[in-house]
mmCIF file of C-alpha atoms and ligand atoms in Angstrom:
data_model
loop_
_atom_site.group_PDB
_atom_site.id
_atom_site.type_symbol
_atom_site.label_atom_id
_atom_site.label_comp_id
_atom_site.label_asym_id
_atom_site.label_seq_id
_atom_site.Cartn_x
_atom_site.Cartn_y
_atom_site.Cartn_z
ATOM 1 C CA UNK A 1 15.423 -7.697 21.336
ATOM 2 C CA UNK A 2 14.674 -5.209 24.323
ATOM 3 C CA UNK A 3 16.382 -2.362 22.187
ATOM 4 C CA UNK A 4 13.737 -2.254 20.254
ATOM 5 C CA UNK A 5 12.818 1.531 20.127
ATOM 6 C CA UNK A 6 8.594 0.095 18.841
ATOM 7 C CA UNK A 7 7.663 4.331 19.466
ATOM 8 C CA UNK A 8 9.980 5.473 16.841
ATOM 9 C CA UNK A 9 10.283 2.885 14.580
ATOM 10 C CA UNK A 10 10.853 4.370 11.104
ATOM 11 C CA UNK A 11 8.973 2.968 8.275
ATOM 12 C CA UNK A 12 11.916 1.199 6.508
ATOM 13 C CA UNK A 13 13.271 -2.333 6.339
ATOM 14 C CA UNK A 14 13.856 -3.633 9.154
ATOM 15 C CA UNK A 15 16.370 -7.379 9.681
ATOM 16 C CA UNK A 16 13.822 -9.957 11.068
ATOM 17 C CA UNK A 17 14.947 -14.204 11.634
ATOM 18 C CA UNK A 18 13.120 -15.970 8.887
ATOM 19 C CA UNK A 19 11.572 -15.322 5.390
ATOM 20 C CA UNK A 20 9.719 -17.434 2.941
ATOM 21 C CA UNK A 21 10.402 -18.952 -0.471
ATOM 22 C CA UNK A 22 8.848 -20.590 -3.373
ATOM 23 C CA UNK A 23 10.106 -21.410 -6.510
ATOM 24 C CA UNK A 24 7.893 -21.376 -9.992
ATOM 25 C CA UNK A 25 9.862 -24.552 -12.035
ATOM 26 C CA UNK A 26 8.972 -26.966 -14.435
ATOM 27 C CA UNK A 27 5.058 -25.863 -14.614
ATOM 28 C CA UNK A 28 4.063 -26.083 -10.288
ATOM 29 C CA UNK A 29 5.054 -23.974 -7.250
ATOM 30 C CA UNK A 30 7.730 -25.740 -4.823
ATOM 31 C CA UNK A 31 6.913 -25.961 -1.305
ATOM 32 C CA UNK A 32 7.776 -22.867 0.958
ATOM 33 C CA UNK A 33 11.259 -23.169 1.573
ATOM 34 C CA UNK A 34 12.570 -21.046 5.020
ATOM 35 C CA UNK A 35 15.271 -18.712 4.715
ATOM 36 C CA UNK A 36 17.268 -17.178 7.000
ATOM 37 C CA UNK A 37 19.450 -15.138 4.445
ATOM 38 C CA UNK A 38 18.380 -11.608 3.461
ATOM 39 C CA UNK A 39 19.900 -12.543 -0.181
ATOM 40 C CA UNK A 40 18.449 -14.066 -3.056
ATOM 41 C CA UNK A 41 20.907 -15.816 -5.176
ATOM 42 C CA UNK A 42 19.552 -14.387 -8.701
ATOM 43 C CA UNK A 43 20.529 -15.801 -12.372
ATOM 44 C CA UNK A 44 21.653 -12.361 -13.976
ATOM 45 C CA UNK A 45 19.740 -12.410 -16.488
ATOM 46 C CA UNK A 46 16.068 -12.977 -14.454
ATOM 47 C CA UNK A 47 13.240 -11.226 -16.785
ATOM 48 C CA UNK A 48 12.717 -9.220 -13.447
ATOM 49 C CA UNK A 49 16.037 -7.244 -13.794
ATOM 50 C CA UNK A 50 15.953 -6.631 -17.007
ATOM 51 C CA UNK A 51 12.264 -6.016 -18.223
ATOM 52 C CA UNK A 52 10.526 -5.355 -15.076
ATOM 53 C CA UNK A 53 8.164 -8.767 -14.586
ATOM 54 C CA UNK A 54 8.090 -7.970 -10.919
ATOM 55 C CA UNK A 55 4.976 -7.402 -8.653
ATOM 56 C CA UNK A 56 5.018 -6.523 -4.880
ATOM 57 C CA UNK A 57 2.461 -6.399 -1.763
ATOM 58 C CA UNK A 58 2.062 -4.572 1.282
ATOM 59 C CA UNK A 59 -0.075 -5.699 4.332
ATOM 60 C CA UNK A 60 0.057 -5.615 8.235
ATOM 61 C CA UNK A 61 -0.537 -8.176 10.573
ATOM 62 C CA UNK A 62 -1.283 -6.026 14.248
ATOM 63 C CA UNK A 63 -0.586 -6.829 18.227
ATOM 64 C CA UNK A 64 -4.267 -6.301 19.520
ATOM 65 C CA UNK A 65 -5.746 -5.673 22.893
ATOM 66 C CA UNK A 66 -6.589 -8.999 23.540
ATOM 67 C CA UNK A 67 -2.762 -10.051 23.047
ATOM 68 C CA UNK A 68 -3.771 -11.778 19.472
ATOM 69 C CA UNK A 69 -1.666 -10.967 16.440
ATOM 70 C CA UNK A 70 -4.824 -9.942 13.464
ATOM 71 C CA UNK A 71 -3.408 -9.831 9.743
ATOM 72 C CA UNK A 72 -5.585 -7.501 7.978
ATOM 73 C CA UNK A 73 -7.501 -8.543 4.849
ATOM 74 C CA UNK A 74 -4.783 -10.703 3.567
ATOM 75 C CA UNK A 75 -7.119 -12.898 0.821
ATOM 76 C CA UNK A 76 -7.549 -8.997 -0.785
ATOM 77 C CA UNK A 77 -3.713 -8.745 -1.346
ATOM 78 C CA UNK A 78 -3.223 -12.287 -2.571
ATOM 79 C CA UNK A 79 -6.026 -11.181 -5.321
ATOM 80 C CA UNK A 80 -4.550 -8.374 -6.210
ATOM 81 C CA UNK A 81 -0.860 -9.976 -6.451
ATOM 82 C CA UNK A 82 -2.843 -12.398 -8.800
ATOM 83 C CA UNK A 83 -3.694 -9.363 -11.324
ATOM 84 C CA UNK A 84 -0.179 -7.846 -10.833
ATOM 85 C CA UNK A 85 0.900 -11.169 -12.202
ATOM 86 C CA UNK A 86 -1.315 -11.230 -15.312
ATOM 87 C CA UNK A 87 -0.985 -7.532 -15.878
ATOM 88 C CA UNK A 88 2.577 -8.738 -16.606
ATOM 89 C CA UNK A 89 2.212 -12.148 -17.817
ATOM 90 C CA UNK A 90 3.816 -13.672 -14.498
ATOM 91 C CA UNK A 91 2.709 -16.594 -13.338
ATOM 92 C CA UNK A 92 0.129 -16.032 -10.501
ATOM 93 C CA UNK A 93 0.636 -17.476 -7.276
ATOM 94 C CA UNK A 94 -1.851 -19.495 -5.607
ATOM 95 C CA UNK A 95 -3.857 -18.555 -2.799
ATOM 96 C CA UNK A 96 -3.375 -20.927 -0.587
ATOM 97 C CA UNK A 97 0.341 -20.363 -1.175
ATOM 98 C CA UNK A 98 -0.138 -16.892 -0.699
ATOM 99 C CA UNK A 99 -1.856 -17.263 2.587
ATOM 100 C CA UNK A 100 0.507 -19.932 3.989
ATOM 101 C CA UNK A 101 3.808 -17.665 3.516
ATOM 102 C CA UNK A 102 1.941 -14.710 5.276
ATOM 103 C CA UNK A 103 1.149 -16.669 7.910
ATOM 104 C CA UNK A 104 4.543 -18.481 8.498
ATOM 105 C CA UNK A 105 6.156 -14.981 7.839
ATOM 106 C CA UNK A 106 4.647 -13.460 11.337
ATOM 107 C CA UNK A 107 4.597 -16.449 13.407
ATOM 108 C CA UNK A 108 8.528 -17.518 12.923
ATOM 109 C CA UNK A 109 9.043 -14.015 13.491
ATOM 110 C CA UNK A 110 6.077 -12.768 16.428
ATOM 111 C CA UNK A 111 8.558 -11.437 18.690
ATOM 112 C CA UNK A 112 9.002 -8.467 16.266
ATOM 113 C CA UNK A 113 5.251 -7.483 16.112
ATOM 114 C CA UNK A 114 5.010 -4.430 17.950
ATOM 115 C CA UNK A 115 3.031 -4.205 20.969
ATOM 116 C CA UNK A 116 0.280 -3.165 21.518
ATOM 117 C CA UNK A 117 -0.484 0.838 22.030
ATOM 118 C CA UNK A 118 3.294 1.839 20.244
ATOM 119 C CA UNK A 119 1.644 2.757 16.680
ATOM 120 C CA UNK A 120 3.631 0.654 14.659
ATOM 121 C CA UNK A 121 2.935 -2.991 13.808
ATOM 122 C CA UNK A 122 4.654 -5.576 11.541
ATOM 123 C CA UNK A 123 4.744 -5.326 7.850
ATOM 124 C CA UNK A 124 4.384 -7.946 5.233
ATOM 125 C CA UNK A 125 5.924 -7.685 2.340
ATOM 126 C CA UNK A 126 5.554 -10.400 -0.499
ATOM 127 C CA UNK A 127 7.233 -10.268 -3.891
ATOM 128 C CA UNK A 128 7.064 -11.917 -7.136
ATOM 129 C CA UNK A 129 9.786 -12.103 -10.188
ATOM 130 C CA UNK A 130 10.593 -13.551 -13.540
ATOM 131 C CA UNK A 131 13.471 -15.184 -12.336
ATOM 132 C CA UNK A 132 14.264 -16.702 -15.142
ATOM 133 C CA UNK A 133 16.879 -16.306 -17.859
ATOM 134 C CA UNK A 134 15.608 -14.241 -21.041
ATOM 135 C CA UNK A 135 17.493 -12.461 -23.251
ATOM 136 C CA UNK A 136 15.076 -11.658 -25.990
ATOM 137 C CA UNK A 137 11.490 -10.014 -24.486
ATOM 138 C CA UNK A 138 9.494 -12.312 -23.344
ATOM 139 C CA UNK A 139 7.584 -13.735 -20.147
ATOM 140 C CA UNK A 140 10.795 -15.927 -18.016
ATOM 141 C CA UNK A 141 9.848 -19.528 -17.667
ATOM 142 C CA UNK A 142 10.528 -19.183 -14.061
ATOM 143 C CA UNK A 143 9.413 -17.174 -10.865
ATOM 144 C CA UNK A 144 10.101 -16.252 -7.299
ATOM 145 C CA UNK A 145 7.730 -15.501 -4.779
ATOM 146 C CA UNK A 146 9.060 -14.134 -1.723
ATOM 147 C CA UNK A 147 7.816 -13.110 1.659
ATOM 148 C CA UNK A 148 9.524 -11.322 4.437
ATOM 149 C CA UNK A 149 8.335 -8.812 7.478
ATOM 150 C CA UNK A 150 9.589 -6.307 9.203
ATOM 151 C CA UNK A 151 8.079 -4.013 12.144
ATOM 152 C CA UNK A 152 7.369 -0.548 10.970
ATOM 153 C CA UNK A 153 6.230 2.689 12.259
ATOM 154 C CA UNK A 154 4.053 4.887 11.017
ATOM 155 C CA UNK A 155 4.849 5.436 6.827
ATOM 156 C CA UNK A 156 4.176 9.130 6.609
ATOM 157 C CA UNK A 157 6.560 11.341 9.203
ATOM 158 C CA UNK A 158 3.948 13.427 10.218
ATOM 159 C CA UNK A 159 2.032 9.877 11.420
ATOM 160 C CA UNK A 160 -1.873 11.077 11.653
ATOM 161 C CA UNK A 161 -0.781 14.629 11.922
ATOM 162 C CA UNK A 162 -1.668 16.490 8.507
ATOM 163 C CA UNK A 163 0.964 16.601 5.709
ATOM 164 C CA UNK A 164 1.104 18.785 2.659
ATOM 165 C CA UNK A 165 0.983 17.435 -1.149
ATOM 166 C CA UNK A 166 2.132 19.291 -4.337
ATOM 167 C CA UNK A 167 0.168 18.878 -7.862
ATOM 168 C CA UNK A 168 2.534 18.201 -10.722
ATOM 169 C CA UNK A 169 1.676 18.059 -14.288
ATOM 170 C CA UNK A 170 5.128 17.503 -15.483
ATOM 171 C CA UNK A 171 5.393 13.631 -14.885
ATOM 172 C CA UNK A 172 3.140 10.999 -14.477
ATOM 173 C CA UNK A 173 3.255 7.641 -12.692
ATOM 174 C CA UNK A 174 1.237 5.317 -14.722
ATOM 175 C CA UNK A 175 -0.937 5.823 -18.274
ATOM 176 C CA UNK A 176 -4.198 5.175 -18.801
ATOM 177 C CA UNK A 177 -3.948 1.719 -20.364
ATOM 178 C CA UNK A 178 -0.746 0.678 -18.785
ATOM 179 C CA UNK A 179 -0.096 -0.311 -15.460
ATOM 180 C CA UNK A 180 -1.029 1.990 -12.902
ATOM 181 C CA UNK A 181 -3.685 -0.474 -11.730
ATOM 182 C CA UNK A 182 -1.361 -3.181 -10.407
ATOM 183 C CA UNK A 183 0.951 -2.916 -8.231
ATOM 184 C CA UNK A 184 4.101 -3.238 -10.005
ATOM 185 C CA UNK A 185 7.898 -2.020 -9.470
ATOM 186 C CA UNK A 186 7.782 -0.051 -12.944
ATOM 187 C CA UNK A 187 4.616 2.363 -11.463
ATOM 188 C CA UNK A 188 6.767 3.239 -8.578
ATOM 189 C CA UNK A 189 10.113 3.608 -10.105
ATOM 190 C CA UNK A 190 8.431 6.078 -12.967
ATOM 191 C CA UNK A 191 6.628 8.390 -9.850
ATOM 192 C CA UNK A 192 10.184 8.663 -8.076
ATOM 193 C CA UNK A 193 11.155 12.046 -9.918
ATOM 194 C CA UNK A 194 7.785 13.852 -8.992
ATOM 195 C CA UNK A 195 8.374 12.682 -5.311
ATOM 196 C CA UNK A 196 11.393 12.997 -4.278
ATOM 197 C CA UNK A 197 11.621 16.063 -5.895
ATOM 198 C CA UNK A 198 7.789 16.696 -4.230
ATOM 199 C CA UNK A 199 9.973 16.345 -0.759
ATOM 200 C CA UNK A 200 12.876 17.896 -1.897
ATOM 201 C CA UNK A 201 10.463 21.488 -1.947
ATOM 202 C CA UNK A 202 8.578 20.611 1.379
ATOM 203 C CA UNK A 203 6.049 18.221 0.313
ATOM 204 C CA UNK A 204 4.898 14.825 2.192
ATOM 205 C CA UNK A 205 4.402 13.413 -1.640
ATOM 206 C CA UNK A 206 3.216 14.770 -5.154
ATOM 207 C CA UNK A 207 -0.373 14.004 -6.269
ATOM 208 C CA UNK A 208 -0.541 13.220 -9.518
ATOM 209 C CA UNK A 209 -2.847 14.287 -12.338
ATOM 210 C CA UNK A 210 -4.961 12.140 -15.121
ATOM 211 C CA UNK A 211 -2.431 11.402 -17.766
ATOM 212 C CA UNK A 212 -4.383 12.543 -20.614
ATOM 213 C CA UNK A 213 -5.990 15.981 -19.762
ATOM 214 C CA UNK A 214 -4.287 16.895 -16.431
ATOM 215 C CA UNK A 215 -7.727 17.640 -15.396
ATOM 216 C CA UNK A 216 -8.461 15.232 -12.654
ATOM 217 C CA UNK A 217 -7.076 14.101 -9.399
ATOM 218 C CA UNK A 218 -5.157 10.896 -10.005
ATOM 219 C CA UNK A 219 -2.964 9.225 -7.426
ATOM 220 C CA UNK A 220 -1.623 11.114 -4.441
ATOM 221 C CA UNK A 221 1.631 9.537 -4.638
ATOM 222 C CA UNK A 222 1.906 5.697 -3.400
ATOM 223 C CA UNK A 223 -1.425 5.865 -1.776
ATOM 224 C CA UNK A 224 -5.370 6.963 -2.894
ATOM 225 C CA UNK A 225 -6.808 10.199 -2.487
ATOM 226 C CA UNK A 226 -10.207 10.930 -0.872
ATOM 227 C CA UNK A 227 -12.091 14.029 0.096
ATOM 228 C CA UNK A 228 -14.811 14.377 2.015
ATOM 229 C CA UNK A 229 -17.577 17.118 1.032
ATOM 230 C CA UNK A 230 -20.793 17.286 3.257
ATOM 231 C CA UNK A 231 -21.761 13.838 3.653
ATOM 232 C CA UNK A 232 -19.991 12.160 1.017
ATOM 233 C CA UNK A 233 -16.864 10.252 0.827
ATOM 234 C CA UNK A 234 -15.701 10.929 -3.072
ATOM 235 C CA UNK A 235 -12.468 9.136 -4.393
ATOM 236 C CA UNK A 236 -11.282 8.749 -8.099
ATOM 237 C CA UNK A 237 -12.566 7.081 -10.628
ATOM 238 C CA UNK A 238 -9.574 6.015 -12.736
ATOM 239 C CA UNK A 239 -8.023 2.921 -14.818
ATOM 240 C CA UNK A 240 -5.095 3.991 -13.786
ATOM 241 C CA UNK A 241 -4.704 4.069 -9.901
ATOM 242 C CA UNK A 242 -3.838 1.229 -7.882
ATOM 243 C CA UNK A 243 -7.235 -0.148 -6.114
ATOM 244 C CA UNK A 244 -6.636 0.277 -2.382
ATOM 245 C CA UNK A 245 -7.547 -2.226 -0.026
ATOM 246 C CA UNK A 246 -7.556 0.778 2.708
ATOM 247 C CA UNK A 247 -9.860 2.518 0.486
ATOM 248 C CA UNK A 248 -12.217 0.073 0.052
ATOM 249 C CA UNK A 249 -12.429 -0.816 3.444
ATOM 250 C CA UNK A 250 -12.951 2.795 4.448
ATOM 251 C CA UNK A 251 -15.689 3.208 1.378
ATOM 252 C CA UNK A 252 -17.226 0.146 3.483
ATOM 253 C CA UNK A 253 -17.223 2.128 7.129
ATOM 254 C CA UNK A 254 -18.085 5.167 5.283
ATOM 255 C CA UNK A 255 -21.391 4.079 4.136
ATOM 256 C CA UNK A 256 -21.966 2.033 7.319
ATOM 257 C CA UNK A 257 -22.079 5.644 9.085
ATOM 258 C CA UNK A 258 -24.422 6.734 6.680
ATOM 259 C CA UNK A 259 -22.479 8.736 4.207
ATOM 260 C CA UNK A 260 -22.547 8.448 0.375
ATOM 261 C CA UNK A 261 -19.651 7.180 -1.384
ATOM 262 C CA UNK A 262 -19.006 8.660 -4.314
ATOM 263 C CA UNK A 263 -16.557 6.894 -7.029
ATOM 264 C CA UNK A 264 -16.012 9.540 -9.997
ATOM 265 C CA UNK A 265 -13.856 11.923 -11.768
ATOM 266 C CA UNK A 266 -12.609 14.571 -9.280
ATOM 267 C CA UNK A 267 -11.750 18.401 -10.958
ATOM 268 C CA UNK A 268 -8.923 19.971 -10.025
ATOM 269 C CA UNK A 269 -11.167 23.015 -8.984
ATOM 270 C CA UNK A 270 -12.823 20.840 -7.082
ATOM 271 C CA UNK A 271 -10.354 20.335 -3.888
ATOM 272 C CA UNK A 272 -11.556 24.456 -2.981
ATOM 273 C CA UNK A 273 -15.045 22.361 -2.505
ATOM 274 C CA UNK A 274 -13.988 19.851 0.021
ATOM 275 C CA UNK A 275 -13.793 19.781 4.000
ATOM 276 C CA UNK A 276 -11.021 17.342 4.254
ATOM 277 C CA UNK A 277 -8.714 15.763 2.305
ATOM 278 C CA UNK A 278 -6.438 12.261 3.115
ATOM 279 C CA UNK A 279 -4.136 10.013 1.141
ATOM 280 C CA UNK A 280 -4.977 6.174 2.440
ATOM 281 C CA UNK A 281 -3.177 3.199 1.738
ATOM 282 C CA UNK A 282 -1.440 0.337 4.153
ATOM 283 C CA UNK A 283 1.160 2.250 5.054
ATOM 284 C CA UNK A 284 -0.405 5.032 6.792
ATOM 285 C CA UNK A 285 -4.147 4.599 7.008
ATOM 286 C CA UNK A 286 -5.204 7.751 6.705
ATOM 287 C CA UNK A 287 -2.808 10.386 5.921
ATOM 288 C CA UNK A 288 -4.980 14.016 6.652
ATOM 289 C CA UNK A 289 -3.554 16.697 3.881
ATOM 290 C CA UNK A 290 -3.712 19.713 5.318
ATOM 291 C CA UNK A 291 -2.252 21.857 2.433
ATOM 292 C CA UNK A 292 -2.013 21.088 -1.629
ATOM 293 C CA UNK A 293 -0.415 23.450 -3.630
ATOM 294 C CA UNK A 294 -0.252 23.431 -7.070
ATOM 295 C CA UNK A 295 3.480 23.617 -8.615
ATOM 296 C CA UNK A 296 2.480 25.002 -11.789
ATOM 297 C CA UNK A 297 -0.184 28.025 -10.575
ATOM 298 C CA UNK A 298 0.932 28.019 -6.917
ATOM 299 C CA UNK A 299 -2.818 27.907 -6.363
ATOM 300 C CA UNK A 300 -2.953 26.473 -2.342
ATOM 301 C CA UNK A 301 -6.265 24.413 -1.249
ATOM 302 C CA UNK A 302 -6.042 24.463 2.812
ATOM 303 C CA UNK A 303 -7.580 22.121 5.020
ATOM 304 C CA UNK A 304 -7.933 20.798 8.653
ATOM 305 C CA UNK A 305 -7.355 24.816 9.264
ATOM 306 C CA UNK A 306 -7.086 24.447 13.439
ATOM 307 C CA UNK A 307 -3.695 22.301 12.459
ATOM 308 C CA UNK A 308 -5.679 18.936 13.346
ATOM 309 C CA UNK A 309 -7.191 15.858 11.046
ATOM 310 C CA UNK A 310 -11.024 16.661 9.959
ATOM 311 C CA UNK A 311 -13.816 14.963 12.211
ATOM 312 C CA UNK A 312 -14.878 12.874 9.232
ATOM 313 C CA UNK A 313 -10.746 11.494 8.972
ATOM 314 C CA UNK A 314 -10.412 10.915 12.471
ATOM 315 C CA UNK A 315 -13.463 8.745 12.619
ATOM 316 C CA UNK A 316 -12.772 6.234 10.387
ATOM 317 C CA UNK A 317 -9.210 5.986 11.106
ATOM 318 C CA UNK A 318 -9.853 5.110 14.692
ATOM 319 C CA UNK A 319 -12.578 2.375 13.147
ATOM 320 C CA UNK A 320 -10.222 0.780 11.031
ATOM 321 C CA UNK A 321 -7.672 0.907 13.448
ATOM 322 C CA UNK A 322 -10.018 -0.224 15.930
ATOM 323 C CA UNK A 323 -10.907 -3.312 13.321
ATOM 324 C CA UNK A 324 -6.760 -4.025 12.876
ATOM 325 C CA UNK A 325 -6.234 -3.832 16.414
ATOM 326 C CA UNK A 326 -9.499 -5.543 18.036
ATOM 327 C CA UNK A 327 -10.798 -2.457 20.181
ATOM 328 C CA UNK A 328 -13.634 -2.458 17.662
ATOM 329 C CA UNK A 329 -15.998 -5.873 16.289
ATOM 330 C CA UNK A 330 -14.552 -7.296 12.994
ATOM 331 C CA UNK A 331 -18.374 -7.662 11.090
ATOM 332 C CA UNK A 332 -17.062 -8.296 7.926
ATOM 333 C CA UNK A 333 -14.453 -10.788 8.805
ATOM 334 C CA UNK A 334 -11.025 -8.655 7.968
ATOM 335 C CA UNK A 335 -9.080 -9.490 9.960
ATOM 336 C CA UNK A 336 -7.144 -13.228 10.570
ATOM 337 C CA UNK A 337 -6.367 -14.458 14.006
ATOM 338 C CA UNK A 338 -2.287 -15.930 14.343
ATOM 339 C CA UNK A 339 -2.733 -18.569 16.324
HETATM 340 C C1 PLP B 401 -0.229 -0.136 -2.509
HETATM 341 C C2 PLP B 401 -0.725 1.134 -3.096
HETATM 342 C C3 PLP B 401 -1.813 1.840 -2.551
HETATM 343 C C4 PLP B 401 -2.495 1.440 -1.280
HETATM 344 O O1 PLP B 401 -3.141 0.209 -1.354
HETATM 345 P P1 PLP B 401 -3.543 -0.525 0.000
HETATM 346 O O2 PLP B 401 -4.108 -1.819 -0.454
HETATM 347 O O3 PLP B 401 -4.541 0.317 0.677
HETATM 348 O O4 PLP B 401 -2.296 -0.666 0.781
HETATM 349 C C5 PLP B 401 -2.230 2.981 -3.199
HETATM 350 N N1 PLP B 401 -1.617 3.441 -4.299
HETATM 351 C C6 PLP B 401 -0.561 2.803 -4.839
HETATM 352 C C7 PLP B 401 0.068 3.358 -6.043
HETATM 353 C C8 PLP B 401 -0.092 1.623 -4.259
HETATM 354 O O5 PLP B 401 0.958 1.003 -4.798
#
């Protein structure tokens, strides 16, 4: 356990002691069942293999100053696994399951949440499956939820320092009325061509365009974008991005430090207009873009132009942070206490 190198922890998976388990049988949720096995044995044909009824999480539960472990807004991600499920006619697992399998996840495994100070902290990752046998399309009459943690460092190489994001018009990760608003497997297998071929040419990730008139500012990869212009904090309006819990909470601190949040389409053109730029999701925070160039034009929008995050960036990262990690009052009741 002392080998733990919690400064350069990569953001990857990561072997803990224990996960959690519950089955979806016979119409009712089993109780959580501990594992201590990282495999699932899996009936081969599970509706979650074969016709992608799967739905994932992401959250972070953070060593604070005071010593106390804080999971951050976990009730949000419990929701939103809730509309994964209906979005593809899972069955939706119940809050209070939810919650408990969180919980248990850190504290049978608190020795691997990072200390405080190091940058990285533990994350949670739940999952849900048709586990099922179907042959013919249709929901499965049976699910898995799953929970297991692992500590992480920062998701992004560059950490807080600025990274650089490439437009592309020639994929997209999600259509208007399909499923880019929940967070489901299928969204991120369908964006892996644009990225990995985004960091193949030099980019942190590829920000993707409205699917319709490749117009507006979508997605930037697996996380939201923002920009800030003057005093306003503008993000996309879109049915098909995935509602950040990051970004709402920032929208929140945002307007609590007096700036205008603006929810709307955002122009292409637009990103010359802007003072910063960030991507913002679980993983990272805030991810400052420092440079987006446009595959198809070549076009480059700079930003952050002394090599450094904006003011604006840097300001609510350290709040959030701050909220996550107990340097700063929790008003709005994010964060849980592990007791
Ligand atoms: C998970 C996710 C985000 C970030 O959401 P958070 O709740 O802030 O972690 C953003 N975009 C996509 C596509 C995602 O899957």
């Amino acid at each position: 356990m002392n080998t733990i190198d919690w400064k350069n922890l990569p953001f990857g998976y990561f072997k803990t002691d224990y996960n959690l388990r519950s089955y979806y049988k016979d119409g009712k949720w089993s109780e959580l069942e501990v594992s201590t096995s990282e495999y699932i044995n899996l009936h081969m044909a599970a509706t979650g293999l074969h016709y992608g009824q799967e739905a994932f999480e992401g959250l972070k539960a953070f060593m604070g100053i005071d010593g106390k472990i804080r999971v951050f807004r976990m009730d949000e991600n419990g929701i939103r696994m809730q509309n994964s499920a209906k979005g593809v006619m899972m069955e939706e697992v119940p809050l209070d399951l939810f919650r408990e399998a969180v919980i248990k996840g850190v504290t049978l495994n608190k020795k691997y949440v990072p200390p405080y100070g190091t940058g990285a902290s533990l994350y949670i990752r739940p999952i849900l499956f048709g586990s099922g046998a179907e042959v013919g399309v249709k929901p499965a009459k049976e699910y898995l939820f799953c929970v297991f943690v692992g500590p992480v460092g920062p998701y992004f190489k560059e950490g807080f320092n600025p990274c650089k994001m490439q437009i592309v018009r020639d994929y997209d990760r999600a259509a208007p009325l399909g499923t880019g608003n929940i967070k489901v497997g299928g969204n991120y297998a369908a964006s892996l061509r644009a990225i990995m071929r985004a960091h193949d040419e030099g980019f942190a990730s590829a920000l993707f365009l409205d699917a319709i008139e490749k117009k507006y500012i979508d997605e930037a990869g697996p996380a939201n974008f923002f920009g800030i212009k003057g005093n306003s904090y503008i993000t996309p309006k879109s049915d098909s991005i995935l509602p950040s819990i990051t970004n709402k909470s920032l929208c929140i601190l945002a307007e609590e430090m007096g700036m205008t949040i603006e929810r709307r389409h955002i122009p292409v053109e637009e990103l010359a207009e802007f003072d910063e730029v960030g991507a913002c999701g679980t993983a990272a925070v805030i991810s400052p873009v420092c440079k987006i160039v446009d595959r198809d034009s070549g076009k480059e929008y700079t930003y952050c132009k002394n090599g450094k995050a904006g003011t604006v960036s840097t300001k609510l990262y350290e709040k959030l942070k701050g909220i996550q990690e107990g340097t700063e009052p929790d008003t709005h009741g994010w964060t849980y206490i592990i007791e």
